[in-house]
Each structure stands twice: as C-alpha cells, then as structure tokens.
Coordinates of C-alpha atoms in Angstrom, one line a residue:
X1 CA -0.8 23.7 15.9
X2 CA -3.7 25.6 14.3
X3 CA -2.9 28.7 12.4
X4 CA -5.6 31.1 12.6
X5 CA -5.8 33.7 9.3
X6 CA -5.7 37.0 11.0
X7 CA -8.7 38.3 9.2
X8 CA -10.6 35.1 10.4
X9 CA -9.6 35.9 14.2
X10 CA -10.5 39.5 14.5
X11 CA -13.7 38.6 12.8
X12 CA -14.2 35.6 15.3
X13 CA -13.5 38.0 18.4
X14 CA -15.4 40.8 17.1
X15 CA -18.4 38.4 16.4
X16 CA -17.9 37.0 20.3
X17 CA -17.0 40.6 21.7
X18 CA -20.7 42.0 20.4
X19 CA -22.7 38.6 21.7
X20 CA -21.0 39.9 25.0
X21 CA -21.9 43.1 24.8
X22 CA -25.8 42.7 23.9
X23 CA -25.5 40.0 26.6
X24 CA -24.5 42.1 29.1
X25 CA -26.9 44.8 28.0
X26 CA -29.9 42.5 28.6
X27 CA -28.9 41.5 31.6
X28 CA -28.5 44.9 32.7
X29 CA -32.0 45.5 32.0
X30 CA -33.2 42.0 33.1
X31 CA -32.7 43.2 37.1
X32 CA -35.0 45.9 36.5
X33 CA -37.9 43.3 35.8
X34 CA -36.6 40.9 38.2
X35 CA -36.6 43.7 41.0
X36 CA -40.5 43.6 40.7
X37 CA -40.9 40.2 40.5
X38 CA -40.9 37.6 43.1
X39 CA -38.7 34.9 42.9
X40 CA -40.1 33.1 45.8
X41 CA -36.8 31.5 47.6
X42 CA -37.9 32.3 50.8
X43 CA -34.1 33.5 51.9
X44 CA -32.4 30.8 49.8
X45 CA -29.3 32.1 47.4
X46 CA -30.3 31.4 44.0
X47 CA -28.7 28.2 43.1
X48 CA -27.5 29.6 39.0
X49 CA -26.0 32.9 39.3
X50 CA -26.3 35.6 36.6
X51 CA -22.6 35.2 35.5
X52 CA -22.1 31.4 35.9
X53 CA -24.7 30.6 33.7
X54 CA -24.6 33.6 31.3
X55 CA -22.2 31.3 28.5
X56 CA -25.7 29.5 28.2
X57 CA -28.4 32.1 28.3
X58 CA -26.7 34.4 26.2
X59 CA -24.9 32.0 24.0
X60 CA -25.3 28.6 24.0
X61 CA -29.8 28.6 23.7
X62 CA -29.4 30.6 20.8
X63 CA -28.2 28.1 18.8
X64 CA -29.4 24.9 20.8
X65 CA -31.5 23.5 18.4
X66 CA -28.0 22.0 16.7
X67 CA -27.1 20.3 19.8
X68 CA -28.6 17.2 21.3
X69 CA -30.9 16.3 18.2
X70 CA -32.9 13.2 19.1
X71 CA -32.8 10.0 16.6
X72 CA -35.6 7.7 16.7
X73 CA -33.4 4.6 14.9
X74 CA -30.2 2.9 14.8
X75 CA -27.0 5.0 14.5
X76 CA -26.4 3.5 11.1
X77 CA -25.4 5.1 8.2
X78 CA -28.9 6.8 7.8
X79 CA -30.9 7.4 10.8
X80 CA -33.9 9.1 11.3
X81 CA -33.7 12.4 13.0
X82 CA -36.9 13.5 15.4
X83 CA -37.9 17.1 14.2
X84 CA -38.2 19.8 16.6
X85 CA -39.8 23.8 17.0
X86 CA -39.6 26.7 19.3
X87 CA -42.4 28.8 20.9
X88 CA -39.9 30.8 23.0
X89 CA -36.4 31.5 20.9
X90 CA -34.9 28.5 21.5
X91 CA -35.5 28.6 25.2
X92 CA -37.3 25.6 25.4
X93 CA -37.4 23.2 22.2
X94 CA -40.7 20.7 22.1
X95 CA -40.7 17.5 19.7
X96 CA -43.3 16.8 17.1
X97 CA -44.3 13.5 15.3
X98 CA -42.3 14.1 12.2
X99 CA -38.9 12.5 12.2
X100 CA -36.1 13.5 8.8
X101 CA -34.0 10.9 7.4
X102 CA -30.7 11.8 7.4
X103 CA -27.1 10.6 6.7
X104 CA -25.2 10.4 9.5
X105 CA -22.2 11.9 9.8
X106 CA -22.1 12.4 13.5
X107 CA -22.4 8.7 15.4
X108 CA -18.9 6.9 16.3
X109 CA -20.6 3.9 14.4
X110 CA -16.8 3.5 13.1
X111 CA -17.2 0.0 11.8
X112 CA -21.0 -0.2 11.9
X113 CA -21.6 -2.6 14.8
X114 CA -24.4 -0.4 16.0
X115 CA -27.3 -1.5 13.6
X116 CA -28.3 -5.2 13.5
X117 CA -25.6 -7.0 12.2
X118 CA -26.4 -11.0 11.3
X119 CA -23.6 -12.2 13.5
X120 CA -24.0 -10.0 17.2
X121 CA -27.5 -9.4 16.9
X122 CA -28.6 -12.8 17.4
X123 CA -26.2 -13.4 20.2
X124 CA -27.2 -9.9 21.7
X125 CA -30.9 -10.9 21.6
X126 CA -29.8 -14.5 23.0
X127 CA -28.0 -13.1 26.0
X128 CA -30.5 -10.6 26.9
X129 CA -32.8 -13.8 27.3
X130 CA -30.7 -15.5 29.9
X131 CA -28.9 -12.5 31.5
X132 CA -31.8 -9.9 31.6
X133 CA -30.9 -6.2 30.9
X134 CA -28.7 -5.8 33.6
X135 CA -27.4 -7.6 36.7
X136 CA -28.4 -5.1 39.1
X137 CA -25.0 -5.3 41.3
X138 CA -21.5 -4.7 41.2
X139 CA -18.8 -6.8 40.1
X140 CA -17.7 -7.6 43.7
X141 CA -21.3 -8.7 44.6
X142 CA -23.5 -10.4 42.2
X143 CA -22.7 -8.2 38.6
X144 CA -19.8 -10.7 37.4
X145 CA -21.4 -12.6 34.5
X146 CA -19.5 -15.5 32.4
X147 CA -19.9 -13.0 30.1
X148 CA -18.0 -10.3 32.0
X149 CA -15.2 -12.5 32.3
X150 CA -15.5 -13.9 28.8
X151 CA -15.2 -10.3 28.0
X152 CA -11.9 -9.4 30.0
X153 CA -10.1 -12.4 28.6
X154 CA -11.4 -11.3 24.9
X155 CA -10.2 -8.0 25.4
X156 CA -6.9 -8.7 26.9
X157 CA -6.0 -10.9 23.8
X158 CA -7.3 -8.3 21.4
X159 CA -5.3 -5.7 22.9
X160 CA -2.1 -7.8 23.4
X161 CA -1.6 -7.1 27.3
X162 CA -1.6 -10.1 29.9
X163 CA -5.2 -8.8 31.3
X164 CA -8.2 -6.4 31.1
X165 CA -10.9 -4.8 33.4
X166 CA -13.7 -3.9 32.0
X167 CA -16.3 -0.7 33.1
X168 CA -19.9 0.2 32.4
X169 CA -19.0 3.6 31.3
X170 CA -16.3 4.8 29.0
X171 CA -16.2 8.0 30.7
X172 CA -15.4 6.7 34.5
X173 CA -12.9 4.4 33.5
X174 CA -10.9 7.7 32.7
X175 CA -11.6 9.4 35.8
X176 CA -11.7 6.6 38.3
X177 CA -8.8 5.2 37.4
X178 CA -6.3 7.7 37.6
X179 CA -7.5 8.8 40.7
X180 CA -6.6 5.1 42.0
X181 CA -3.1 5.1 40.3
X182 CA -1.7 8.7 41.0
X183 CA -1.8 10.7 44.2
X184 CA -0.3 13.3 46.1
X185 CA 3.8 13.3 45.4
X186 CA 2.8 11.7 41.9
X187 CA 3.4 13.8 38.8
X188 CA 0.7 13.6 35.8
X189 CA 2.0 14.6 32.4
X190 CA -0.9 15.0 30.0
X191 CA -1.2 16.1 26.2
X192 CA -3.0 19.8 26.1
X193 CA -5.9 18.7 24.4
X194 CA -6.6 15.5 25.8
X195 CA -10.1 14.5 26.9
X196 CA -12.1 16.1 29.5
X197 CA -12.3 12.4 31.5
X198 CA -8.5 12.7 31.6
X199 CA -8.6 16.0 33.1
X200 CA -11.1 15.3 35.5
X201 CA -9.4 12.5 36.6
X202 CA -6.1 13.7 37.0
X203 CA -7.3 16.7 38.9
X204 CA -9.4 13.8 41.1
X205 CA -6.7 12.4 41.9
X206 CA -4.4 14.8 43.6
X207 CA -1.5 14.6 42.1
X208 CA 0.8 17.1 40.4
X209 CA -0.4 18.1 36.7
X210 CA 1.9 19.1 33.7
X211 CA 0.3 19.4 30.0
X212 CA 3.3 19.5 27.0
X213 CA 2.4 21.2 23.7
X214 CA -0.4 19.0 22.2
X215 CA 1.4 15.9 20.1
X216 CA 4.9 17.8 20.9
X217 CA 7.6 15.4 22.1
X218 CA 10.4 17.7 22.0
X219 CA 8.0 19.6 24.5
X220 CA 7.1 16.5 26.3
X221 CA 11.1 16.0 26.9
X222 CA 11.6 19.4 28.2
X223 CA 8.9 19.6 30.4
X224 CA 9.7 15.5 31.5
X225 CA 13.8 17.0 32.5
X226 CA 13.0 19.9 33.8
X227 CA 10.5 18.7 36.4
X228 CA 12.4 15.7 37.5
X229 CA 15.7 18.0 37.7
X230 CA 13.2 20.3 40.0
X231 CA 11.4 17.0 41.5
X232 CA 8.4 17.7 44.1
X233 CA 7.2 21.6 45.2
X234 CA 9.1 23.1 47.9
X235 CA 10.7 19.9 49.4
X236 CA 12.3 18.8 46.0
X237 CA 12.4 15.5 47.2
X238 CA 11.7 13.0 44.2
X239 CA 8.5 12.2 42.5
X240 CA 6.6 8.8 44.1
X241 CA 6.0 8.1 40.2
X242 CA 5.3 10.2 37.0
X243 CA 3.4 9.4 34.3
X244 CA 2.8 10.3 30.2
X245 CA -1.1 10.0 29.4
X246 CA -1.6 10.4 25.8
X247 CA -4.5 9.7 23.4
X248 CA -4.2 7.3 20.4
X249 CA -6.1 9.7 17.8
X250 CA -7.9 12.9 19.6
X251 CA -11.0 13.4 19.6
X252 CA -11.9 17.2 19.0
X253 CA -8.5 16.8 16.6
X254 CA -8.5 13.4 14.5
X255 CA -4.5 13.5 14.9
X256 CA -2.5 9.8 15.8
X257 CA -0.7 10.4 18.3
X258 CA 3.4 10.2 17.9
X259 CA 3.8 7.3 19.7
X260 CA 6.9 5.8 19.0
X261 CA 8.6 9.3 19.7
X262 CA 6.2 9.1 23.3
X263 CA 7.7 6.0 24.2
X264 CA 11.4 6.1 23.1
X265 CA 11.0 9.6 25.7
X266 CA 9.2 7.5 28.4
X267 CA 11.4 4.5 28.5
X268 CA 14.5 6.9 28.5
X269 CA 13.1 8.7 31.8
X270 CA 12.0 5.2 33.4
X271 CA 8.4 7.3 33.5
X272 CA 5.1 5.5 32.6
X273 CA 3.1 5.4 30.1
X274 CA -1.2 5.8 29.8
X275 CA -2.7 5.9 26.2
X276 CA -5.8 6.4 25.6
X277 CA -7.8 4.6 22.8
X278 CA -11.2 5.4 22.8
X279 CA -11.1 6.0 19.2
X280 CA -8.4 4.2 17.8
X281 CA -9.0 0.9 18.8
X282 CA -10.7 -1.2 16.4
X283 CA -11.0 1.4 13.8
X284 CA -7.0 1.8 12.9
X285 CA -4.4 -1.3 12.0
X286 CA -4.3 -4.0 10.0
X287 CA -6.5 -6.3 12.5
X288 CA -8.0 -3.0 14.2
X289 CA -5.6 -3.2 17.0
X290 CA -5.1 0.3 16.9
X291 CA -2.3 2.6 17.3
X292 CA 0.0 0.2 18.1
X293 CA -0.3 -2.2 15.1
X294 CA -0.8 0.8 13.0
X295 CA 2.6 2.9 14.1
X296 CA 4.5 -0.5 15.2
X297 CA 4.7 0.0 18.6
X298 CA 5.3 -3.0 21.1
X299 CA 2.3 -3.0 23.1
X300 CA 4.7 -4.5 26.4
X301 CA 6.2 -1.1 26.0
X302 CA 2.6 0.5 26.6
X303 CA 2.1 0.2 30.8
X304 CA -1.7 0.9 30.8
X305 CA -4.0 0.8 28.0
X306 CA -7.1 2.5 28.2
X307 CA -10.0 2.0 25.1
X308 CA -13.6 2.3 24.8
X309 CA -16.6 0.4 23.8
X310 CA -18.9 3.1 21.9
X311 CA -17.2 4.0 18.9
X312 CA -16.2 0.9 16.8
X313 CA -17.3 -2.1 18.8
X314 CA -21.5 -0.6 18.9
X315 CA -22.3 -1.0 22.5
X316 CA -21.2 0.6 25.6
X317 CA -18.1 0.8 28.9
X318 CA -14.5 1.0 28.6
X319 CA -11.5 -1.2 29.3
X320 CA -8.2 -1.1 31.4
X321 CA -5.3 -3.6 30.2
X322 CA -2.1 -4.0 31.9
X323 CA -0.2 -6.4 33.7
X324 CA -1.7 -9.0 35.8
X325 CA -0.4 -7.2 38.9
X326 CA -2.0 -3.7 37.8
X327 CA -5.2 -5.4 37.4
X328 CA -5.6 -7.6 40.5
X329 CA -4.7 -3.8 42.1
X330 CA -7.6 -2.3 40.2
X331 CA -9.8 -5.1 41.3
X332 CA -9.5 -4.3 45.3
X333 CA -9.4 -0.4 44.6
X334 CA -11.3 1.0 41.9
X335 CA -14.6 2.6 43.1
X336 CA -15.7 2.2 39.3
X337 CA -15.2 -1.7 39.9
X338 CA -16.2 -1.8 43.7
X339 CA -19.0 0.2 43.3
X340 CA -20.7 0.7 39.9
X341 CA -23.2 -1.4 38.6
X342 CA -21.4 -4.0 36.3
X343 CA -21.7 -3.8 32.0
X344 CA -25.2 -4.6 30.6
X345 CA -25.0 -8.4 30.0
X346 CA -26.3 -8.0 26.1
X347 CA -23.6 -5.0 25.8
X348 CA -20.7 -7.2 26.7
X349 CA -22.0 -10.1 24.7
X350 CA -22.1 -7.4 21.4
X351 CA -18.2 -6.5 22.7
X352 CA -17.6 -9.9 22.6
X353 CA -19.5 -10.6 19.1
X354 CA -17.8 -7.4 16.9
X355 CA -14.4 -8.7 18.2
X356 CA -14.7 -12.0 16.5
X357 CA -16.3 -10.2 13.8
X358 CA -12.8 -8.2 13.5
X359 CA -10.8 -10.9 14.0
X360 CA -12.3 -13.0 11.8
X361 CA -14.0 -15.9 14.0
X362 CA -17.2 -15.6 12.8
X363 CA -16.0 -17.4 10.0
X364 CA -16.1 -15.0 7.3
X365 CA -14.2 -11.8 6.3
X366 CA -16.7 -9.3 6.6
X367 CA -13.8 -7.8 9.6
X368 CA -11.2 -7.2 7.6
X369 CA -13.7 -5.5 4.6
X370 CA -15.2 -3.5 7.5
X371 CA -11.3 -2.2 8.2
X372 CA -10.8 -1.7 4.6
X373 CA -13.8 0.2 4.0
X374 CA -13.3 2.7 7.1
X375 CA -9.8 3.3 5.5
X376 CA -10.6 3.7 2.4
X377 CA -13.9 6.0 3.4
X378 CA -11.2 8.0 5.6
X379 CA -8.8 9.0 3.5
X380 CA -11.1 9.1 0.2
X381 CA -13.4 11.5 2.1
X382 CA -10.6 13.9 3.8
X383 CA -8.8 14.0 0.5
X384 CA -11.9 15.3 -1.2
X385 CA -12.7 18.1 1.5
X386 CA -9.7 19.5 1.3
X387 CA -9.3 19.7 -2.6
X388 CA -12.8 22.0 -2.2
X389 CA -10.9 24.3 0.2
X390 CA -12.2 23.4 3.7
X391 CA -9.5 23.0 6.3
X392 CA -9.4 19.8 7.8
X393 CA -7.8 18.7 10.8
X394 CA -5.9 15.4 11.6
X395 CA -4.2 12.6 9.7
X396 CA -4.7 9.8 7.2
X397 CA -6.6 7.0 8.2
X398 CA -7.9 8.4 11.0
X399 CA -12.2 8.3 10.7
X400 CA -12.6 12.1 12.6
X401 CA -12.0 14.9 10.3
X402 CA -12.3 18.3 12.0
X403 CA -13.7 21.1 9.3
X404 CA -12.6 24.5 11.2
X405 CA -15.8 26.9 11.2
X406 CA -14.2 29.2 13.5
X407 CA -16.8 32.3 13.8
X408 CA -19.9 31.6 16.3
X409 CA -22.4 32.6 13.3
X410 CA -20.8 29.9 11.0
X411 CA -22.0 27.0 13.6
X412 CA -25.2 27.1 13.3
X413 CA -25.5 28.1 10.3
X414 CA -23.3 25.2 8.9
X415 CA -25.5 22.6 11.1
X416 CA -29.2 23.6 10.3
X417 CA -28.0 24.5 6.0
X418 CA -26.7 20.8 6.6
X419 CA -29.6 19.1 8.5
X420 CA -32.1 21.1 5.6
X421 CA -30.4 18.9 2.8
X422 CA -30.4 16.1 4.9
X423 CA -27.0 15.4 6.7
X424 CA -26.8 15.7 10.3
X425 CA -23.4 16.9 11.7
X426 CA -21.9 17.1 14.5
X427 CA -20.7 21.0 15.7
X428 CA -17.9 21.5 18.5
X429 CA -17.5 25.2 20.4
X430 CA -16.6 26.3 23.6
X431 CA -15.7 25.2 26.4
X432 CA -15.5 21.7 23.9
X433 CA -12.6 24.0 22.1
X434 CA -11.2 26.9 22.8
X435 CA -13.1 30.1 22.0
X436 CA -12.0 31.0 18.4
X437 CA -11.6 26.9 17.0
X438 CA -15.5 26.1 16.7
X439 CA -15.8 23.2 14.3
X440 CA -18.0 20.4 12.3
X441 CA -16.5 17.2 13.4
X442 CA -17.3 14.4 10.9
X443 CA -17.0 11.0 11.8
X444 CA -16.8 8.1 8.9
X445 CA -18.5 5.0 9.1
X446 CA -17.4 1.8 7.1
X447 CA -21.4 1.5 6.7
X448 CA -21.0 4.7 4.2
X449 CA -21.4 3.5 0.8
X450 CA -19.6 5.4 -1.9
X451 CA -22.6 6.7 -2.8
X452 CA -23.8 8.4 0.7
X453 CA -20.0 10.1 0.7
X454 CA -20.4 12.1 -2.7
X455 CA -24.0 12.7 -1.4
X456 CA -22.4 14.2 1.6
X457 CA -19.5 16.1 -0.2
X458 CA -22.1 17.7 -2.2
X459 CA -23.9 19.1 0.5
X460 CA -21.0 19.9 2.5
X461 CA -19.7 21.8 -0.5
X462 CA -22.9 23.9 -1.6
X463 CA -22.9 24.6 2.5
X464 CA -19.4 25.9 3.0
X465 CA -19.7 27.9 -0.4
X466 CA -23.0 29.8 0.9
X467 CA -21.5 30.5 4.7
X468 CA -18.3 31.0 3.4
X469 CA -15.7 28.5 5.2
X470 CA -13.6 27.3 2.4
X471 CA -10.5 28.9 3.3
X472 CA -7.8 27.9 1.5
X473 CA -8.1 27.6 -2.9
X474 CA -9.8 25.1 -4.3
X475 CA -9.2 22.7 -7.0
X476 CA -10.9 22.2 -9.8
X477 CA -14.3 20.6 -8.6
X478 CA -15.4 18.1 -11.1
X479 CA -19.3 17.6 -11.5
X480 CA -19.3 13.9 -10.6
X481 CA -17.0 11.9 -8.2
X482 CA -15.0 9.1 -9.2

C-alpha cells in the first residue's frame, strides 16, 4: 500500500482542484460562443457530451504530447523517436521529418526479441515467405497453421500445463475468456489493481465480482469466508464456482504477486485459481518460466494460466494453458477462438523462435545471458534509483519500476525534461491510476548495456532534482557508477 506524504497530497489535490475549476470556468463561457454558432446536427444529440469528455479537453490535451509518441524503428534499446509540434495548444499534434534518438525506457522489449535477432529473424522472414502476413480466417475455418499448432504445443511445455490455446491479441484473451468460464451464480475474486482486461472481462461475463486488498491474502481469506458463509445474493444458495484471478507481477505496480500464500488459500477453499502473466513470463525464473519457477510454486496447483506474447517473447497474442479438458472447452466456446482472425503466421513463428532461444535450443546460451542480464539490469537499476531518493515501486527482479510523480504538473514535466536529454519514458495518470498516484513507469530491457543505464540514471537524476520528485534522502551520489 502506497503512503502518500501529506504535504504531497494536498498539493496533488489542490493542483487537480484548480485544473477543475479553470475547467469549469471555460466551459461556462464556451456555451456563450457555442449559442451563436451552428453545430449543424440537424436534431441529432451530440454524440460527446460536455462532462463526459471534459477529463480530456481540460486535462488530458494539455499534456498530450507525452502520450502516444510515434517511433520510426525497432523497439530496441535505442529507438528513434518521430518529433512532433503544435499550432493549436496541443489540440491537434502534426508530425515533421525529424525523428530523436532516444534510449528507451518505455517498450516491454524485456529480453530484447523485438529487434533482429540472428536466430528468429531469419525464421520470421522464412515463414512470412510461405505463410503470408496473415491467414485471413479463424482458427475454426482456414487460420490454423502448422505453426499455430507448433506454437500451442511449444507453449504448453514452456509453461508446464498439459495444453495451450493461443490468441491474436493479448488483451481479448483476458476478456473473452472469462466471460466463457464464469457466469451468472459464479463468483469472481480479483486483486484491486489488476488489469483493465481482467475487469472488463469479469464484468462481461456476468458473474458476481469481489476485489481483496491489492497483494493482501489475509484480505483475500476474509473476503473468500465471508462470501461463501453468505453464498449467492438473496437466495444464498451456493456459488456454481468461485474463482482467484491474480497477476504474476502488476503492471502499473512491478510487485510479484504472493503466490504461494494465493494458492495455500485457494486450495484450502477448493476455489480456483487464474494468474495472469503478461509480464512475468519469460522475463522472471531461472529458465524464464516465470512466477512459478521463480517463487516455487507447482504449476499443477495453478488451474488456468494466462501469459502474453508482447513483452518478453517480441511479437504479438496471448496464451491460455490448462488442462486438456479446459482447452478442448475453450476450443468449441471462445468467441476469441471461434471468431477472431488467427495469430500472424511470422508472429507465432518469432514466439516459437525466442522460446528456443530461452531454453536454449538454438544451440547456444545467449537465453540464459539474456535472463541474467534482465536480472542483473533490474535490480542494479532499482537499487540505484532509490539510493538518489526517488520512490520506487515493486520488487527485486522484477523489470517495471514505478517512480511515483504524484502531482499533475510533475508528469509532463518529468516526460518532455526526459525526452529533451534523450530518454523516452513512459508516464501513467488517471483513470490508468488512481487520481493522486501519477507515475514514470520504467521498463528494463536485457538489451540495456551498462553503459545506456548510468546514461539513464543521470538523466533521471538531473530531472527529478529540477521538478523536485526525490522524496525520500538521498545517499551520497558518487560522480561515476560502478
């Protein structure tokens, strides 16, 4: 749980309270000019009302320009960043021919997969060859490639469950799937902050929603007795099934998830299990197997594990493991599977090629120094951050570091000081977070030399000194890195 200095939070709300207020001030005077002007719908209501989309006009295209940069080359550990300008306030934002190189600190390139790689790339280029871009149908017509089912096989082994199911879209294989598994008389117990697809889905699919306190099993346990002791609204006849949905690290957070304590709670209530792993498998555990391998935890004692393609494998889609029986299941009754277009031939064969990589098939070791280096980059880089005062969310070894900006000023302020010396970064607010926790989120690549880190502390440093977000004391900061 984030403590929030006091000082810091009636700052934060007074900055938020006077946006509001000048907000609401313009707006006032904004029906004046509209009340002369014709708006030409011709008896239709106006599709955006003035309050529903007043978090944007007021807020959000003030500070647009750090949001949705364009690149203009791989995600690698420098990219090139397409430069942009105004005319209007930041209304509308028009691109020009110059492009900055910058290091990344933004991309989920975890393990570095998403530049050309002398392993997948040739494959990649190969398949692409014989399969063509896509397969222009779905899985149950003609979209089911060897490849696809190369794919579901590799992934089932990697993750340790008898089989896989594989999706074009990391996103959808959160919220189509729970819809398909949990319905009305079903009771969905999810972790406070986990992902948006997870809440979408759950609320898709009809069924009863709990959150615990986020990573809180001794909330989780409470919440688990007391609703089964109460079972279902009004009748109080027993839940059809409940189930746990957790995420391996989070997100917005760069916490692991307490696993073991999750399961030893779910196997003693006979309740099942959902963890999410977009962005803990590969890039955490000895072999990359995530969350599992890294907190020793029995994958049987997982029932369904969910994982994505984007962040450490450099592609695209998401994955479903589980037993043979959930699968077949998903098969016959999954829109996502029925009815969505099947994963881009070359991306399943780069899915196919990093996981070798990892495991070491390629014939060479270059998976195991990739996991090394992402570890050692990790903790190297959090440990550093907070010695020079910033606070820093989430654990060791996990690649996303939070850095807490809190006050609406500070984010953009942080980004464009950052993107001026030449590191992009990546800036969270609301509705990503809740209103006062604005952030940087940093992710770490195992294509970051040591050199591109100190680069990037340095910046980072001379940044948060000039908009003042060190918050805690410092240590001594010696002039070079070791």
């Amino acid at each position: 749980m984030i403590e929030i200095p006091y000082l810091t939070a009636l700052t934060t709300y007074f900055s938020y309270g006077l946006l509001f207020a000048f907000g609401q001030f313009r707006d006032f005077f904004r029906k004046f000019f509209d009340w002369f002007t014709s708006n030409n719908l011709h008896g239709y209501a106006p599709i955006c009302l003035g309050l529903e989309d007043f978090y944007i006009r007021r807020l959000y295209l003030r500070i647009q320009d750090c949001f949705g940069r364009p690149i203009s080359s791989a995600p690698d550990a420098w990219f090139d960043v397409v430069e942009r300008f105004s005319n209007d306030n930041n209304k509308t934002l028009k691109r020009t021919d110059r492009v900055c190189r910058c290091l990344n600190l933004g991309s989920y390139n975890y393990l570095g997969f998403a530049a050309a790689d002398e392993y997948c790339t040739p494959r990649v280029v190969q398949s692409l060859e014989q399969y063509s871009p896509s397969t222009c149908s779905t899985r149950v017509d003609g979209g089911t490639t060897a490849l696809h089912n190369e794919l579901e096989e590799c992934v089932a082994s990697f993750v340790r469950k008898p089989a896989a199911l594989v999706f074009g879209m990391g996103y959808v294989t959160n919220s189509a799937i729970l819809p398909v598994l949990m319905g009305k008389g079903s009771l969905i117990i999810s972790d406070s902050l986990n992902h948006n697809s997870i809440v979408n889905g759950a609320r898709g699919s009809g069924a009863t929603i709990r959150v615990f306190l986020h990573n809180t099993p001794q909330h989780l346990e409470e919440v688990l007795r007391e609703l089964i002791a109460e079972g279902q609204p009004r009748t109080h006849r027993p839940w059809k099934k409940i189930m746990v949905i957790v995420e391996g690290i989070y997100s917005m957070e760069g916490e692991l998830c307490k696993l073991p304590e999750v399961i030893g709670i779910c196997k003693k209530y006979k309740v099942y299990t959902y963890l999410d792993e977009a962005h803990s498998i590969g890039a955490v555990g000895k072999t990359g197997r995530g969350v599992c391998e890294l907190l020793d935890v029995d994958t049987a004692d997982v029932d369904i594990m969910m994982g994505t393609f984007t962040k450490s494998f450099g592609s695209c889609g998401g994955y479903i493991a589980g037993s043979k029986e959930l699968i077949q299941y998903l098969k016959y009754t999954c829109p996502a599977h029925l009815y969505a277009t099947s994963i881009s031939p070359p991306a399943a064969q780069q899915i196919i090629s990093s996981i070798k990589v990892i495991l070491g098939e390629d014939g060479s070791n270059r998976g195991a120094q990739k996991l090394a280096q992402i570890r050692e980059n990790s903790n190297f880089f959090r440990s550093e951050l907070q010695k020079m005062g910033f606070e820093v969310l989430g654990d060791n070894d996990s690649p996303v570091m939070p850095i807490m900006l809190y006050n609406p000023a500070k984010i953009p302020a942080f980004s464009r000081e950052c993107l001026r010396q030449n590191v992009a970064v990546v800036t969270v607010a609301f509705p990503a977070t809740p209103l006062l926790l604005a952030r940087a989120r940093i992710c770490i690549s195992a294509s970051h030399s040591k050199e591109d880190l100190v680069k990037a502390l340095q910046v980072i440093s001379r940044v948060g000194d000039l908009i003042g977000i060190k918050y805690f004391l410092t240590e001594p900061i010696k002039q070079k890195f070791d």
